[in-house]
Amino acid sequence: MAAEQLEAWDIVSGVGLTALIVAAGRAIDSNRADALIDDPLAAHFLEAADAPVPMPTDLGTAERDGAESLAIWTHMSNHLGVRTRFFDDCFLRARAEGAEQAVVVASGLDTRAFRLDLPAGFGFFEIDQPKVLAFKEEVLRGNGAAPRCDWRAVATDLRTSWSGELVRSGFDPAKPTVWVVEGLLMYLTEDAEKQLLDVIRELSAPGSRLVCEHLRDIPSLARDPEFARVPAYFHVELPELLLGESERPRPEDRIAAWGWEVSTRTSAEMAGRYRRKFDPISQALCSRTHFITARSS
Ligand SMILES: C[S@@+](CC[C@H](N)C(=O)[O-])C[C@H]1O[C@@H](n2cnc3c(N)ncnc32)[C@H](O)[C@@H]1O
């Protein structure tokens, strides 16, 4: 299917809006006294976007917007604080252990290229929809943000064959890579997920790593009354967005079958390690949210 035939979105529509929600969660976590991350650029995206619901940058503002707003944004900052911190830690470890370039698949408003300690020549490739990346670049440029590495945006649709575009952007399949797949698989069909993982395998030199989020038991999550508050608050239809079905093969099983070393942790486990106490909505999500890390030999 050609890219123009596929549904596209910007930062305030469809799955693009989820990237803005994630940025708000990161901005809020960064402003908490018990912050797990420091993402000062996240707030700039919220200032620039015409979001369909208020996107606060701290919990005080969320509270002034009402009790439901406080509950939703407490959850978002809890969930995304833990997730982002885990992915940051894995990313930096992968680099310290030999990754020579990174690909952030469906990067949304991820600012790792701008906030983590990376060498200037480190190739950092971000793949997302053209309008999402255009918004991101405009905001970053408008705020004078400078990447700390060799940052390259690859504007494409992951449901097409995108590996050629990545290579044309300067990605070197001979170098060990750290792949980041955060907040994505739940929005892909089974075929698209399989295609994505196959491309990652194909383009991974020995010593490459993958860190990936996998949400399980989506049908039961969608029925959970605590979690149901989230799509209601954002006025989104969950079944239209969340495509990851429970019956499909688990990503870690596919990856282990490649001969990669794989391990899996839940967000509940990582919240315990980071001493972050979860609210009721995050409780509904945390045993279903799995973080997979893998390394090729
Ligand atoms: C929840 S956001 C996560 C963004 C980022 N990984 C993060 O954690 O901040 C989901 C992102 O996936 C992107 N996305 C989903 N399906 C995609 C596709 N088929 N092609 C390109 N990008 C896609 C959306 O545009 C959005 O930026």
mmCIF file of N, CA, C and O and ligand atoms in Angstrom, residues 9-11 15-20 22-23 26 80 83-84 104-110 112 127-129 132 156-160 180-184 186-188 213, ligand 1:
data_model
loop_
_atom_site.group_PDB
_atom_site.id
_atom_site.type_symbol
_atom_site.label_atom_id
_atom_site.label_comp_id
_atom_site.label_asym_id
_atom_site.label_seq_id
_atom_site.Cartn_x
_atom_site.Cartn_y
_atom_site.Cartn_z
ATOM 1 N N TRP A 9 -1.815 11.477 10.204
ATOM 2 C CA TRP A 9 -2.322 12.287 11.299
ATOM 3 C C TRP A 9 -1.297 13.348 11.656
ATOM 4 O O TRP A 9 -0.131 13.276 11.249
ATOM 5 N N ASP A 10 -1.744 14.343 12.435
ATOM 6 C CA ASP A 10 -0.811 15.347 12.923
ATOM 7 C C ASP A 10 -0.724 15.199 14.443
ATOM 8 O O ASP A 10 -1.180 14.212 14.997
ATOM 9 N N ILE A 11 -0.203 16.231 15.105
ATOM 10 C CA ILE A 11 0.085 16.094 16.536
ATOM 11 C C ILE A 11 -1.171 16.206 17.416
ATOM 12 O O ILE A 11 -1.136 15.860 18.593
ATOM 13 N N VAL A 15 -3.565 8.918 16.407
ATOM 14 C CA VAL A 15 -2.535 8.445 17.337
ATOM 15 C C VAL A 15 -1.456 9.513 17.563
ATOM 16 O O VAL A 15 -0.678 9.437 18.510
ATOM 17 N N GLY A 16 -1.449 10.560 16.696
ATOM 18 C CA GLY A 16 -0.518 11.678 16.909
ATOM 19 C C GLY A 16 -0.761 12.360 18.254
ATOM 20 O O GLY A 16 0.188 12.776 18.943
ATOM 21 N N LEU A 17 -2.036 12.447 18.649
ATOM 22 C CA LEU A 17 -2.373 13.090 19.921
ATOM 23 C C LEU A 17 -1.718 12.349 21.097
ATOM 24 O O LEU A 17 -1.362 12.962 22.108
ATOM 25 N N THR A 18 -1.538 11.041 20.960
ATOM 26 C CA THR A 18 -0.935 10.288 22.070
ATOM 27 C C THR A 18 0.499 10.770 22.332
ATOM 28 O O THR A 18 0.975 10.714 23.461
ATOM 29 N N ALA A 19 1.183 11.234 21.272
ATOM 30 C CA ALA A 19 2.547 11.735 21.465
ATOM 31 C C ALA A 19 2.532 13.013 22.320
ATOM 32 O O ALA A 19 3.417 13.236 23.154
ATOM 33 N N LEU A 20 1.499 13.837 22.099
ATOM 34 C CA LEU A 20 1.380 15.074 22.883
ATOM 35 C C LEU A 20 1.039 14.748 24.350
ATOM 36 O O LEU A 20 1.559 15.370 25.274
ATOM 37 N N VAL A 22 1.884 12.057 25.903
ATOM 38 C CA VAL A 22 3.126 11.549 26.506
ATOM 39 C C VAL A 22 4.028 12.736 26.898
ATOM 40 O O VAL A 22 4.619 12.748 27.979
ATOM 41 N N ALA A 23 4.109 13.739 26.018
ATOM 42 C CA ALA A 23 4.946 14.914 26.335
ATOM 43 C C ALA A 23 4.433 15.594 27.609
ATOM 44 O O ALA A 23 5.227 16.013 28.464
ATOM 45 N N ARG A 26 5.510 13.667 30.589
ATOM 46 C CA ARG A 26 6.950 13.865 30.865
ATOM 47 C C ARG A 26 7.203 15.252 31.468
ATOM 48 O O ARG A 26 8.051 15.403 32.344
ATOM 49 N N LEU A 80 4.291 7.453 32.757
ATOM 50 C CA LEU A 80 5.303 7.881 31.784
ATOM 51 C C LEU A 80 6.637 8.217 32.441
ATOM 52 O O LEU A 80 7.686 8.062 31.816
ATOM 53 N N ARG A 83 8.147 4.728 32.731
ATOM 54 C CA ARG A 83 8.499 4.194 31.412
ATOM 55 C C ARG A 83 9.701 4.926 30.814
ATOM 56 O O ARG A 83 10.655 4.313 30.328
ATOM 57 N N THR A 84 9.656 6.260 30.859
ATOM 58 C CA THR A 84 10.733 7.044 30.250
ATOM 59 C C THR A 84 12.054 6.786 30.964
ATOM 60 O O THR A 84 13.103 6.624 30.329
ATOM 61 N N VAL A 104 14.944 5.431 17.001
ATOM 62 C CA VAL A 104 13.741 5.522 17.819
ATOM 63 C C VAL A 104 12.568 5.412 16.861
ATOM 64 O O VAL A 104 12.333 6.292 16.030
ATOM 65 N N VAL A 105 11.881 4.305 16.955
ATOM 66 C CA VAL A 105 10.797 4.001 16.022
ATOM 67 C C VAL A 105 9.512 4.609 16.596
ATOM 68 O O VAL A 105 9.191 4.364 17.759
ATOM 69 N N ALA A 106 8.811 5.424 15.790
ATOM 70 C CA ALA A 106 7.635 6.151 16.289
ATOM 71 C C ALA A 106 8.058 7.058 17.440
ATOM 72 O O ALA A 106 7.586 6.940 18.562
ATOM 73 N N SER A 107 8.955 7.969 17.124
ATOM 74 C CA SER A 107 9.604 8.779 18.169
ATOM 75 C C SER A 107 8.683 9.817 18.788
ATOM 76 O O SER A 107 8.932 10.256 19.912
ATOM 77 N N GLY A 108 7.639 10.218 18.087
ATOM 78 C CA GLY A 108 6.756 11.242 18.651
ATOM 79 C C GLY A 108 7.567 12.431 19.138
ATOM 80 O O GLY A 108 8.421 12.962 18.419
ATOM 81 N N LEU A 109 7.354 12.840 20.393
ATOM 82 C CA LEU A 109 8.021 14.024 20.931
ATOM 83 C C LEU A 109 9.141 13.628 21.898
ATOM 84 O O LEU A 109 9.483 14.386 22.813
ATOM 85 N N ASP A 110 9.695 12.461 21.687
ATOM 86 C CA ASP A 110 10.869 11.973 22.434
ATOM 87 C C ASP A 110 12.010 12.975 22.261
ATOM 88 O O ASP A 110 12.313 13.379 21.131
ATOM 89 N N ARG A 112 15.247 12.474 23.635
ATOM 90 C CA ARG A 112 16.521 11.877 24.112
ATOM 91 C C ARG A 112 17.735 12.444 23.368
ATOM 92 O O ARG A 112 18.789 12.609 23.958
ATOM 93 N N ILE A 127 12.021 7.935 13.609
ATOM 94 C CA ILE A 127 11.017 7.666 12.579
ATOM 95 C C ILE A 127 9.634 8.009 13.126
ATOM 96 O O ILE A 127 9.265 7.574 14.224
ATOM 97 N N ASP A 128 8.888 8.792 12.373
ATOM 98 C CA ASP A 128 7.474 9.048 12.719
ATOM 99 C C ASP A 128 6.793 9.630 11.488
ATOM 100 O O ASP A 128 7.410 9.806 10.432
ATOM 101 N N GLN A 129 5.529 9.928 11.636
ATOM 102 C CA GLN A 129 4.739 10.515 10.555
ATOM 103 C C GLN A 129 5.269 11.909 10.194
ATOM 104 O O GLN A 129 5.694 12.663 11.085
ATOM 105 N N VAL A 132 3.961 14.910 12.306
ATOM 106 C CA VAL A 132 4.414 14.856 13.704
ATOM 107 C C VAL A 132 5.855 15.362 13.785
ATOM 108 O O VAL A 132 6.192 16.213 14.629
ATOM 109 N N THR A 156 8.214 9.043 7.715
ATOM 110 C CA THR A 156 7.638 7.967 6.912
ATOM 111 C C THR A 156 6.517 7.289 7.704
ATOM 112 O O THR A 156 6.247 7.642 8.847
ATOM 113 N N ASP A 157 5.869 6.341 7.073
ATOM 114 C CA ASP A 157 4.822 5.576 7.736
ATOM 115 C C ASP A 157 5.331 4.161 7.956
ATOM 116 O O ASP A 157 5.782 3.506 7.012
ATOM 117 N N LEU A 158 5.266 3.714 9.199
ATOM 118 C CA LEU A 158 5.826 2.397 9.534
ATOM 119 C C LEU A 158 5.052 1.240 8.904
ATOM 120 O O LEU A 158 5.509 0.111 8.957
ATOM 121 N N ARG A 159 3.901 1.533 8.313
ATOM 122 C CA ARG A 159 3.147 0.459 7.656
ATOM 123 C C ARG A 159 3.587 0.281 6.203
ATOM 124 O O ARG A 159 3.035 -0.533 5.489
ATOM 125 N N THR A 160 4.567 1.087 5.786
ATOM 126 C CA THR A 160 5.132 0.917 4.441
ATOM 127 C C THR A 160 6.523 0.282 4.602
ATOM 128 O O THR A 160 6.981 0.076 5.726
ATOM 129 N N VAL A 180 14.677 1.606 19.796
ATOM 130 C CA VAL A 180 13.736 1.988 20.859
ATOM 131 C C VAL A 180 12.325 1.918 20.292
ATOM 132 O O VAL A 180 12.007 2.603 19.308
ATOM 133 N N VAL A 181 11.495 1.071 20.904
ATOM 134 C CA VAL A 181 10.094 0.921 20.457
ATOM 135 C C VAL A 181 9.210 1.146 21.692
ATOM 136 O O VAL A 181 8.876 0.225 22.428
ATOM 137 N N GLU A 182 8.846 2.395 21.911
ATOM 138 C CA GLU A 182 8.183 2.814 23.151
ATOM 139 C C GLU A 182 6.816 3.389 22.791
ATOM 140 O O GLU A 182 6.726 4.288 21.948
ATOM 141 N N GLY A 183 5.783 2.847 23.404
ATOM 142 C CA GLY A 183 4.437 3.390 23.152
ATOM 143 C C GLY A 183 3.997 3.213 21.714
ATOM 144 O O GLY A 183 3.376 4.114 21.141
ATOM 145 N N LEU A 184 4.307 2.074 21.116
ATOM 146 C CA LEU A 184 3.944 1.892 19.710
ATOM 147 C C LEU A 184 3.161 0.608 19.415
ATOM 148 O O LEU A 184 2.129 0.665 18.736
ATOM 149 N N MET A 186 1.025 -1.248 20.627
ATOM 150 C CA MET A 186 -0.434 -1.331 20.875
ATOM 151 C C MET A 186 -1.255 -0.634 19.786
ATOM 152 O O MET A 186 -2.450 -0.841 19.676
ATOM 153 N N TYR A 187 -0.572 0.203 18.965
ATOM 154 C CA TYR A 187 -1.286 0.912 17.893
ATOM 155 C C TYR A 187 -1.104 0.242 16.535
ATOM 156 O O TYR A 187 -1.558 0.764 15.519
ATOM 157 N N LEU A 188 -0.396 -0.885 16.512
ATOM 158 C CA LEU A 188 -0.131 -1.565 15.238
ATOM 159 C C LEU A 188 -0.961 -2.842 15.114
ATOM 160 O O LEU A 188 -1.222 -3.522 16.115
ATOM 161 N N GLU A 213 8.261 -1.665 24.477
ATOM 162 C CA GLU A 213 7.124 -1.767 25.407
ATOM 163 C C GLU A 213 6.045 -2.641 24.783
ATOM 164 O O GLU A 213 5.743 -2.505 23.592
HETATM 165 C C1 LIG B 1 2.251 7.159 22.182
HETATM 166 S S1 LIG B 1 3.174 8.000 20.962
HETATM 167 C C2 LIG B 1 4.781 7.512 21.512
HETATM 168 C C3 LIG B 1 5.850 8.409 21.027
HETATM 169 C C4 LIG B 1 7.241 8.154 21.615
HETATM 170 N N1 LIG B 1 7.720 6.819 21.343
HETATM 171 C C5 LIG B 1 7.251 8.451 23.078
HETATM 172 O O1 LIG B 1 7.240 7.527 23.903
HETATM 173 O O2 LIG B 1 7.241 9.637 23.395
HETATM 174 C C6 LIG B 1 2.903 7.018 19.516
HETATM 175 C C7 LIG B 1 3.659 7.538 18.294
HETATM 176 O O3 LIG B 1 3.592 6.512 17.296
HETATM 177 C C8 LIG B 1 3.551 7.148 16.051
HETATM 178 N N2 LIG B 1 3.038 6.162 15.094
HETATM 179 C C9 LIG B 1 2.022 5.284 15.278
HETATM 180 N N3 LIG B 1 1.814 4.559 14.164
HETATM 181 C C10 LIG B 1 2.732 4.989 13.256
HETATM 182 C C11 LIG B 1 3.003 4.664 11.905
HETATM 183 N N4 LIG B 1 2.289 3.750 11.279
HETATM 184 N N5 LIG B 1 4.006 5.307 11.268
HETATM 185 C C12 LIG B 1 4.728 6.263 11.893
HETATM 186 N N6 LIG B 1 4.510 6.627 13.181
HETATM 187 C C13 LIG B 1 3.528 6.014 13.851
HETATM 188 C C14 LIG B 1 2.585 8.310 16.277
HETATM 189 O O4 LIG B 1 2.675 9.303 15.280
HETATM 190 C C15 LIG B 1 3.062 8.778 17.656
HETATM 191 O O5 LIG B 1 4.050 9.772 17.547
#
